[in-house]
Short mmCIF file of C-alpha atoms in Angstrom, two decimals:
data_model
loop_
_atom_site.label_atom_id
_atom_site.label_comp_id
_atom_site.label_asym_id
_atom_site.label_seq_id
_atom_site.Cartn_x
_atom_site.Cartn_y
_atom_site.Cartn_z
CA MET A 7 41.68 -57.77 -55.41
CA THR A 8 45.04 -59.50 -55.69
CA LYS A 9 45.50 -61.97 -58.52
CA ARG A 10 45.16 -65.59 -57.40
CA THR A 11 47.51 -68.36 -58.45
CA LYS A 12 46.23 -71.40 -60.41
CA LYS A 13 46.63 -73.51 -57.28
CA GLU A 14 44.49 -71.10 -55.23
CA VAL A 15 41.85 -70.96 -57.95
CA SER A 16 41.78 -74.74 -58.13
CA ALA A 17 41.38 -74.96 -54.36
CA LEU A 18 38.25 -72.80 -54.54
CA MET A 19 36.55 -75.25 -56.88
CA PRO A 20 34.06 -77.45 -54.98
CA GLU A 21 34.70 -81.19 -55.03
CA LYS A 22 31.26 -81.70 -56.55
CA VAL A 23 29.51 -79.03 -58.62
CA TYR A 24 25.71 -79.37 -58.69
CA ASN A 25 23.99 -78.65 -61.99
CA PHE A 26 21.51 -75.99 -60.88
CA CYS A 27 20.92 -74.74 -64.42
CA ALA A 28 19.62 -78.16 -65.50
CA LYS A 29 16.58 -77.71 -63.23
CA LYS A 30 14.79 -75.07 -65.32
CA ARG A 31 11.61 -77.10 -65.82
CA MET A 32 11.41 -78.02 -62.16
CA ILE A 33 11.94 -74.41 -61.12
CA PHE A 34 9.32 -73.01 -63.47
CA GLY A 35 6.98 -75.80 -62.38
CA ILE A 36 7.34 -74.78 -58.74
CA VAL A 37 6.79 -71.10 -59.62
CA ILE A 38 3.62 -72.00 -61.53
CA GLY A 39 2.51 -74.17 -58.59
CA VAL A 40 2.95 -71.27 -56.16
CA ILE A 41 0.94 -68.92 -58.39
CA ALA A 42 -1.78 -71.57 -58.81
CA ALA A 43 -1.97 -72.10 -55.04
CA LEU A 44 -2.31 -68.34 -54.53
CA ILE A 45 -5.07 -68.04 -57.16
CA VAL A 46 -7.00 -71.00 -55.73
CA GLY A 47 -6.65 -69.56 -52.23
CA LEU A 48 -7.92 -66.17 -53.38
CA ILE A 49 -10.91 -67.77 -55.12
CA VAL A 50 -11.82 -70.17 -52.32
CA ARG A 51 -10.99 -68.13 -49.21
CA GLY A 52 -10.44 -64.58 -50.48
CA VAL A 53 -8.24 -61.92 -48.90
CA ASN A 54 -9.04 -61.24 -45.26
CA LEU A 55 -8.06 -57.56 -45.11
CA SER A 56 -7.82 -55.99 -41.67
CA ILE A 57 -9.64 -52.78 -40.87
CA GLU A 58 -6.35 -50.92 -41.48
CA PHE A 59 -6.75 -51.67 -45.21
CA LYS A 60 -10.52 -51.85 -45.70
CA GLY A 61 -11.98 -49.66 -42.97
CA GLY A 62 -14.13 -50.59 -40.01
CA ALA A 63 -13.95 -50.61 -36.24
CA GLU A 64 -11.66 -52.19 -33.68
CA ILE A 65 -12.95 -52.45 -30.12
CA SER A 66 -10.58 -53.40 -27.31
CA TYR A 67 -11.51 -54.69 -23.84
CA ASN A 68 -9.23 -55.49 -20.93
CA TYR A 69 -10.11 -58.53 -18.83
CA THR A 70 -8.70 -60.93 -16.26
CA GLY A 71 -8.58 -64.71 -16.20
CA GLU A 72 -9.01 -66.95 -19.24
CA ILE A 73 -11.36 -66.44 -22.21
CA ASP A 74 -11.63 -68.42 -25.42
CA ALA A 75 -11.66 -66.35 -28.64
CA ASN A 76 -14.28 -68.63 -30.21
CA ASP A 77 -16.61 -68.09 -27.25
CA VAL A 78 -16.26 -64.31 -27.68
CA LYS A 79 -17.00 -64.62 -31.39
CA LYS A 80 -20.13 -66.68 -30.73
CA ALA A 81 -21.28 -64.15 -28.14
CA VAL A 82 -21.11 -61.11 -30.46
CA ASP A 83 -21.73 -62.59 -33.92
CA ASP A 84 -25.46 -61.86 -33.92
CA LEU A 85 -24.90 -58.22 -32.89
CA ILE A 86 -22.75 -57.30 -35.91
CA ASP A 87 -23.90 -57.67 -39.52
CA ALA A 88 -20.40 -58.53 -40.83
CA PRO A 89 -17.67 -61.13 -40.25
CA VAL A 90 -16.06 -60.61 -36.84
CA ASN A 91 -12.38 -61.23 -36.12
CA VAL A 92 -11.48 -61.77 -32.46
CA LYS A 93 -7.91 -61.62 -31.17
CA LEU A 94 -6.60 -62.19 -27.67
CA GLY A 95 -3.41 -60.71 -26.30
CA LYS A 96 -1.70 -59.15 -23.31
CA ALA A 97 -2.87 -55.70 -22.25
CA ILE A 98 -0.04 -53.19 -22.59
CA GLY A 99 1.19 -51.70 -19.33
CA THR A 100 -0.48 -54.28 -17.09
CA GLU A 101 0.80 -57.47 -15.49
CA ASP A 102 -2.44 -59.31 -14.70
CA LYS A 103 -4.79 -58.16 -17.47
CA ASN A 104 -5.37 -59.52 -20.94
CA GLN A 105 -7.02 -57.90 -23.93
CA ILE A 106 -9.82 -58.81 -26.33
CA ILE A 107 -9.71 -57.08 -29.72
CA ILE A 108 -12.92 -57.30 -31.77
CA ALA A 109 -12.47 -56.09 -35.35
CA TYR A 110 -15.18 -55.87 -38.00
CA THR A 111 -16.30 -53.96 -41.09
CA SER A 112 -19.93 -53.02 -40.81
CA SER A 113 -22.42 -50.20 -40.73
CA GLU A 114 -23.08 -51.28 -37.15
CA THR A 115 -21.56 -48.84 -34.68
CA PHE A 116 -21.18 -49.13 -30.93
CA ASP A 117 -20.58 -45.53 -29.97
CA VAL A 118 -19.43 -45.11 -26.42
CA SER A 119 -20.17 -41.95 -24.49
CA THR A 120 -18.43 -41.02 -21.27
CA ASP A 121 -19.49 -39.12 -18.18
CA TYR A 122 -16.61 -36.74 -17.47
CA GLN A 123 -16.16 -35.17 -14.06
CA PHE A 124 -13.27 -32.70 -13.79
CA ASN A 125 -12.36 -31.44 -10.34
CA PHE A 126 -10.65 -28.06 -9.89
CA SER A 127 -9.40 -26.49 -6.68
CA TYR A 128 -9.99 -22.78 -6.19
CA THR A 129 -9.78 -19.97 -3.62
CA GLY A 130 -12.19 -17.20 -2.65
CA GLU A 131 -15.74 -16.99 -3.97
CA ILE A 132 -16.50 -17.78 -7.63
CA ASP A 133 -18.82 -15.47 -9.53
CA GLN A 134 -21.62 -17.79 -10.69
CA ASN A 135 -22.48 -15.68 -13.74
CA VAL A 136 -18.87 -15.59 -14.95
CA LEU A 137 -18.55 -19.34 -14.36
CA LYS A 138 -21.76 -20.12 -16.28
CA GLU A 139 -20.72 -17.85 -19.16
CA THR A 140 -17.27 -19.50 -19.29
CA VAL A 141 -18.57 -23.09 -19.18
CA ASP A 142 -21.44 -22.49 -21.63
CA GLY A 143 -19.09 -20.69 -24.00
CA TYR A 144 -16.59 -23.54 -23.95
CA PHE A 145 -18.97 -26.48 -24.27
CA LYS A 146 -21.53 -24.69 -26.48
CA ASN A 147 -24.05 -27.40 -27.51
CA THR A 148 -22.91 -29.94 -24.89
CA PRO A 149 -24.82 -29.60 -21.59
CA ALA A 150 -22.46 -29.20 -18.64
CA GLU A 151 -23.23 -28.94 -14.94
CA THR A 152 -21.19 -27.35 -12.17
CA SER A 153 -21.15 -28.16 -8.46
CA PHE A 154 -19.12 -27.18 -5.42
CA SER A 155 -17.74 -29.16 -2.48
CA ASP A 156 -15.19 -28.97 0.29
CA VAL A 157 -12.60 -31.77 0.59
CA ASP A 158 -10.38 -31.59 3.66
CA GLY A 159 -10.54 -27.81 3.68
CA THR A 160 -9.91 -27.46 -0.07
CA LYS A 161 -12.63 -25.86 -2.15
CA ILE A 162 -13.46 -28.03 -5.19
CA LEU A 163 -15.32 -27.01 -8.36
CA THR A 164 -16.66 -30.02 -10.31
CA ILE A 165 -17.68 -29.72 -13.99
CA SER A 166 -19.73 -32.68 -15.27
CA PHE A 167 -20.66 -33.38 -18.89
CA THR A 168 -21.16 -36.26 -21.32
CA ARG A 169 -19.13 -36.63 -24.53
CA ASP A 170 -17.96 -39.38 -26.88
CA SER A 171 -14.38 -38.34 -26.14
CA PHE A 172 -12.46 -35.51 -24.50
CA SER A 173 -8.71 -35.29 -25.07
CA THR A 174 -5.98 -34.13 -22.71
CA GLU A 175 -5.45 -31.09 -24.93
CA GLU A 176 -9.12 -30.15 -24.58
CA ARG A 177 -8.90 -30.51 -20.82
CA GLU A 178 -5.86 -28.22 -20.76
CA ASP A 179 -7.75 -25.68 -22.90
CA LEU A 180 -10.68 -25.80 -20.47
CA THR A 181 -8.33 -25.27 -17.51
CA ALA A 182 -6.66 -22.33 -19.26
CA SER A 183 -10.06 -20.80 -20.04
CA LEU A 184 -11.16 -21.07 -16.39
CA LYS A 185 -7.88 -19.56 -15.17
CA GLU A 186 -8.30 -16.64 -17.54
CA LYS A 187 -11.94 -15.89 -16.70
CA LEU A 188 -11.60 -16.63 -12.97
CA SER A 189 -8.12 -15.24 -12.53
CA GLY A 190 -8.77 -14.11 -8.95
CA ASN A 191 -9.70 -17.58 -7.73
CA GLU A 192 -6.42 -19.47 -8.40
CA ILE A 193 -8.02 -22.27 -10.39
CA GLU A 194 -5.97 -25.52 -10.55
CA PHE A 195 -6.89 -28.88 -12.06
CA GLU A 196 -6.90 -31.63 -9.39
CA ASP A 197 -8.20 -34.87 -10.91
CA SER A 198 -10.97 -36.45 -12.95
CA VAL A 199 -13.44 -39.30 -12.53
CA ASN A 200 -14.67 -40.64 -15.87
CA LYS A 201 -17.21 -43.42 -16.39
CA VAL A 202 -17.92 -45.00 -19.77
CA HIS A 203 -21.55 -45.94 -20.47
CA PRO A 204 -21.96 -49.64 -21.24
CA ASN A 205 -23.36 -50.30 -24.71
CA GLU A 206 -25.07 -53.39 -26.10
CA LEU A 207 -21.79 -55.08 -27.05
CA THR A 208 -20.23 -54.42 -23.64
CA GLU A 209 -23.36 -55.63 -21.84
CA ARG A 210 -23.32 -58.84 -23.89
CA LEU A 211 -19.68 -59.58 -22.97
CA THR A 212 -20.07 -58.74 -19.27
CA SER A 213 -23.15 -60.96 -19.02
CA ARG A 214 -21.50 -63.89 -20.85
CA PHE A 215 -18.19 -63.58 -18.95
CA PRO A 216 -19.16 -62.27 -15.50
CA ASP A 217 -16.04 -63.63 -13.78
CA ASN A 218 -13.51 -61.97 -16.11
CA ASN A 219 -13.96 -58.33 -15.05
CA ILE A 220 -14.56 -56.99 -18.58
CA GLU A 221 -13.53 -53.32 -18.58
CA SER A 222 -14.99 -50.47 -20.59
CA PRO A 223 -13.81 -50.48 -24.20
CA SER A 224 -11.64 -48.27 -26.33
CA ILE A 225 -12.75 -47.87 -29.95
CA ASN A 226 -10.65 -47.25 -33.05
CA ASN A 227 -12.66 -46.39 -36.17
CA VAL A 228 -10.96 -46.38 -39.61
CA SER A 229 -12.78 -44.88 -42.59
CA SER A 230 -12.82 -46.84 -45.84
CA SER A 231 -11.13 -43.99 -47.73
CA THR A 232 -8.28 -43.83 -45.21
CA ALA A 233 -7.90 -47.61 -45.39
CA ARG A 234 -7.77 -47.61 -49.20
CA GLU A 235 -5.17 -44.87 -49.11
CA ALA A 236 -3.01 -46.91 -46.70
CA LEU A 237 -3.28 -50.00 -48.92
CA ILE A 238 -2.36 -48.04 -52.06
CA LYS A 239 0.66 -46.52 -50.30
CA CYS A 240 1.88 -50.00 -49.32
CA LEU A 241 1.55 -51.25 -52.90
CA VAL A 242 3.34 -48.18 -54.25
CA ALA A 243 6.14 -48.71 -51.72
CA VAL A 244 6.59 -52.33 -52.85
CA VAL A 245 6.68 -51.33 -56.55
CA PHE A 246 9.15 -48.53 -55.81
CA ALA A 247 11.36 -50.96 -53.85
CA ALA A 248 11.34 -53.37 -56.81
CA ILE A 249 12.41 -50.61 -59.20
CA MET A 250 15.22 -49.54 -56.86
CA VAL A 251 16.43 -53.15 -56.61
CA ILE A 252 16.61 -53.41 -60.41
CA ILE A 253 18.54 -50.14 -60.66
CA TYR A 254 20.95 -51.11 -57.86
CA ILE A 255 21.73 -54.54 -59.31
CA ALA A 256 21.97 -53.14 -62.84
CA VAL A 257 24.67 -50.69 -61.68
CA ARG A 258 26.52 -53.04 -59.34
CA PHE A 259 26.59 -56.00 -61.72
CA ARG A 260 26.73 -54.13 -65.03
CA LYS A 261 29.74 -56.21 -66.17
CA ILE A 262 27.89 -59.54 -65.92
CA GLY A 263 24.42 -58.71 -67.19
CA GLY A 264 23.26 -55.65 -65.31
CA TRP A 265 19.57 -54.90 -65.58
CA SER A 266 18.60 -58.43 -66.70
CA ALA A 267 20.08 -59.77 -63.44
CA GLY A 268 18.03 -57.14 -61.58
CA VAL A 269 14.79 -58.13 -63.31
CA CYS A 270 15.40 -61.82 -62.52
CA SER A 271 16.10 -60.99 -58.87
CA VAL A 272 12.78 -59.10 -58.68
CA PHE A 273 11.09 -62.10 -60.31
CA ALA A 274 12.52 -64.24 -57.50
CA LEU A 275 11.33 -61.70 -54.92
CA CYS A 276 7.82 -61.84 -56.37
CA HIS A 277 7.95 -65.63 -56.03
CA ASP A 278 8.84 -65.27 -52.33
CA LEU A 279 6.08 -62.73 -51.72
CA PHE A 280 3.55 -64.98 -53.48
CA VAL A 281 4.56 -67.84 -51.18
CA ALA A 282 4.04 -65.72 -48.04
CA ILE A 283 0.73 -64.29 -49.29
CA ALA A 284 -0.50 -67.75 -50.37
CA VAL A 285 0.25 -69.15 -46.90
CA SER A 286 -1.59 -66.22 -45.27
CA VAL A 287 -4.61 -66.66 -47.54
CA ILE A 288 -4.79 -70.46 -47.18
CA CYS A 289 -4.42 -70.26 -43.39
CA GLY A 290 -7.06 -67.52 -43.21
CA PHE A 291 -4.75 -64.95 -41.61
CA GLU A 292 -5.63 -61.28 -41.75
CA PHE A 293 -3.71 -59.07 -44.15
CA ASP A 294 -2.61 -56.43 -41.67
CA LYS A 295 0.48 -54.54 -40.52
CA ASN A 296 2.00 -57.87 -39.43
CA THR A 297 1.76 -59.09 -43.02
CA VAL A 298 3.40 -55.93 -44.34
CA ALA A 299 6.26 -56.45 -41.85
CA VAL A 300 6.59 -60.05 -43.06
CA LEU A 301 6.78 -59.01 -46.71
CA LEU A 302 9.41 -56.35 -46.02
CA THR A 303 11.49 -58.80 -43.97
CA ILE A 304 11.35 -61.40 -46.74
CA LEU A 305 12.33 -58.78 -49.34
CA GLY A 306 15.43 -57.84 -47.38
CA TYR A 307 16.40 -61.42 -46.58
CA SER A 308 15.91 -62.75 -50.11
CA ILE A 309 17.61 -59.92 -51.97
CA ASN A 310 20.60 -60.14 -49.61
CA ASN A 311 21.02 -63.84 -50.44
CA THR A 312 20.65 -63.15 -54.16
CA ILE A 313 23.27 -60.39 -54.12
CA VAL A 314 25.73 -62.70 -52.34
CA ILE A 315 25.33 -65.26 -55.13
CA TYR A 316 25.59 -62.60 -57.87
CA ASP A 317 28.80 -61.40 -56.21
CA ARG A 318 30.14 -64.94 -56.36
CA ILE A 319 29.23 -65.18 -60.07
CA ARG A 320 31.00 -61.90 -60.76
CA GLU A 321 34.12 -63.07 -58.92
CA ASN A 322 34.11 -66.42 -60.73
CA ARG A 323 33.93 -64.60 -64.05
CA THR A 324 37.49 -63.46 -63.32
CA LEU A 325 38.66 -66.74 -61.79
CA TYR A 326 37.23 -68.94 -64.55
CA PRO A 327 37.26 -66.80 -67.72
CA LYS A 328 36.88 -69.82 -70.03
CA ALA A 329 33.85 -71.22 -68.21
CA SER A 330 30.40 -70.71 -69.70
CA LEU A 331 27.73 -68.72 -67.89
CA ASN A 332 25.92 -71.89 -66.82
CA GLU A 333 29.14 -73.35 -65.43
CA ARG A 334 29.90 -70.18 -63.46
CA ILE A 335 26.35 -70.16 -62.05
CA ASN A 336 26.58 -73.81 -61.05
CA ILE A 337 29.96 -73.25 -59.36
CA SER A 338 28.76 -70.09 -57.59
CA CYS A 339 25.52 -71.63 -56.31
CA THR A 340 27.38 -74.75 -55.15
CA GLN A 341 29.90 -72.59 -53.28
CA SER A 342 27.04 -70.63 -51.62
CA LEU A 343 24.90 -73.67 -50.85
CA THR A 344 26.35 -74.50 -47.42
CA ARG A 345 26.34 -70.88 -46.30
CA SER A 346 22.71 -70.40 -47.41
CA ILE A 347 21.51 -73.58 -45.71
CA ARG A 348 23.23 -72.75 -42.41
CA THR A 349 21.86 -69.21 -42.36
CA SER A 350 18.39 -70.43 -43.24
CA ILE A 351 18.33 -73.14 -40.57
CA THR A 352 19.13 -70.51 -37.93
CA THR A 353 16.40 -68.07 -38.97
CA ILE A 354 13.75 -70.62 -39.94
CA SER A 355 14.18 -72.66 -36.74
CA THR A 356 13.69 -69.45 -34.75
CA MET A 357 10.39 -68.77 -36.52
CA LEU A 358 9.35 -72.40 -36.00
CA ILE A 359 9.99 -72.16 -32.26
CA ILE A 360 8.05 -68.88 -32.06
CA SER A 361 5.13 -70.43 -33.97
CA ILE A 362 5.00 -73.43 -31.63
CA VAL A 363 5.21 -71.27 -28.50
CA VAL A 364 2.47 -68.81 -29.54
CA PHE A 365 0.24 -71.70 -30.67
CA VAL A 366 0.63 -73.54 -27.36
CA THR A 367 0.20 -70.42 -25.21
CA GLY A 368 -2.87 -69.29 -27.15
CA TYR A 369 -1.61 -65.98 -28.53
CA HIS A 370 -2.68 -66.95 -32.03
CA SER A 371 -2.54 -63.38 -33.38
CA LEU A 372 1.26 -63.73 -33.69
CA LEU A 373 0.86 -66.73 -36.00
CA SER A 374 -0.08 -64.34 -38.82
CA PHE A 375 3.50 -63.05 -38.51
CA SER A 376 5.59 -66.13 -37.72
CA VAL A 377 4.05 -68.73 -40.06
CA PRO A 378 4.12 -66.70 -43.34
CA LEU A 379 7.59 -65.41 -42.44
CA MET A 380 8.86 -68.96 -41.89
CA PHE A 381 7.62 -70.11 -45.31
CA GLY A 382 8.86 -66.89 -46.90
CA LEU A 383 12.36 -67.46 -45.51
CA ILE A 384 12.36 -71.01 -46.89
CA SER A 385 11.26 -69.64 -50.25
CA GLY A 386 13.90 -66.88 -50.10
CA THR A 387 16.66 -69.45 -49.65
CA TYR A 388 15.35 -71.55 -52.53
CA SER A 389 14.75 -68.62 -54.90
CA SER A 390 18.20 -67.14 -54.29
CA LEU A 391 19.86 -70.42 -55.29
CA PHE A 392 17.52 -71.50 -58.05
CA VAL A 393 14.95 -68.99 -59.29
CA ALA A 394 17.07 -65.81 -59.67
CA PRO A 395 20.35 -67.22 -61.11
CA VAL A 396 18.74 -69.97 -63.21
CA THR A 397 16.12 -67.61 -64.67
CA TRP A 398 18.89 -65.15 -65.42
CA SER A 399 20.90 -67.95 -67.11
CA TRP A 400 17.89 -68.83 -69.27
CA TRP A 401 17.43 -65.16 -70.23
CA MET A 402 21.10 -64.59 -71.11
CA ASN A 403 21.31 -67.80 -73.15
CA LYS A 404 18.18 -66.81 -75.07
CA GLU A 405 19.72 -63.43 -75.93
CA LYS A 406 22.97 -65.12 -76.94
CA SER A 407 21.07 -67.50 -79.25
CA LYS A 408 19.21 -64.58 -80.86
CA LYS A 409 22.47 -62.74 -81.52
CA SER A 410 23.99 -65.87 -83.06
CA GLU A 411 20.99 -66.30 -85.35
CA LYS A 412 21.22 -62.67 -86.53
CA LYS A 413 24.92 -63.06 -87.37
CA GLN A 414 24.16 -66.15 -89.44
#
């Protein structure tokens, strides 16, 4: 960096320098308030973990028309011995169908079995004994029936059986097994007709909403051990990220405080995460993959703002060598204030618009992403200007006072 003249240095000085470092009590008061709000929220409302982090079942139905999530919840509450969370959204890959997602943690299961009918074309005459041996050997304990038909001159072998699920890979294995055992009959898979048996939950929904064409469900079960493992991995990832932030800032800003600046930046990050989590808890949002995405976004946004301000402090250490640490922090934060506010208005207004749109249109599941993120971005702007640098100023001044006392 080229050396600046006194005139250039003077021109960089803001007309009015705000005394950020004088707001220590206010800042620590706000931090304590955020922690208190989080604790009260946890005690009163608790953490609403999704099945991804506590285990359970998630049942999805496609439907047409309009359905109210509260009506769905009332319809199925008495069938499930646990709190039920109902979300509505757009069915993926369809233009006119919507989706109901019913998530719960309970010993209650709604297993769905399916009648599978696989149709194979063939030539010649099939040896019935070889076919029975092949089918029985493949399905083992699952009863399977075979039948023959002629469709427009094509000979069709149909294999029918009932299973909870049957993957594409299993179907390909079955086809390969038939081709091997019936090699002289040119076996080829044609198509399948599968029908899911309605269960009690499905029957309840179809009877309550007869005009919405409720389709057969898909079920995603998550074991409690798998869910705990996923939650632990997320927590470990956050802790690891915090350690890496401290190391990075300690190395990059070693000439102005190093690791103490890193610890204070992580303290500010924790403040931002507490704000986002407190908003989620108070609003009753699920802690799910959306929440994890929110926390990671806030981490990146907040630490970027903090590093910009630390860079400014480091530069001002050269420009104003006679200034005290508090003065350099006040100058640096004042210089970054306009930039931080403009950036924040852009991002926060975007989240506000998204929140309003999803609330009006009824896709409330996205609110668990947009609302905590909006408050987290506001907190990230505030913590970068106040919490991180001012806390670091307090720390450094304390260490300086201790050193002065030892010399005396």
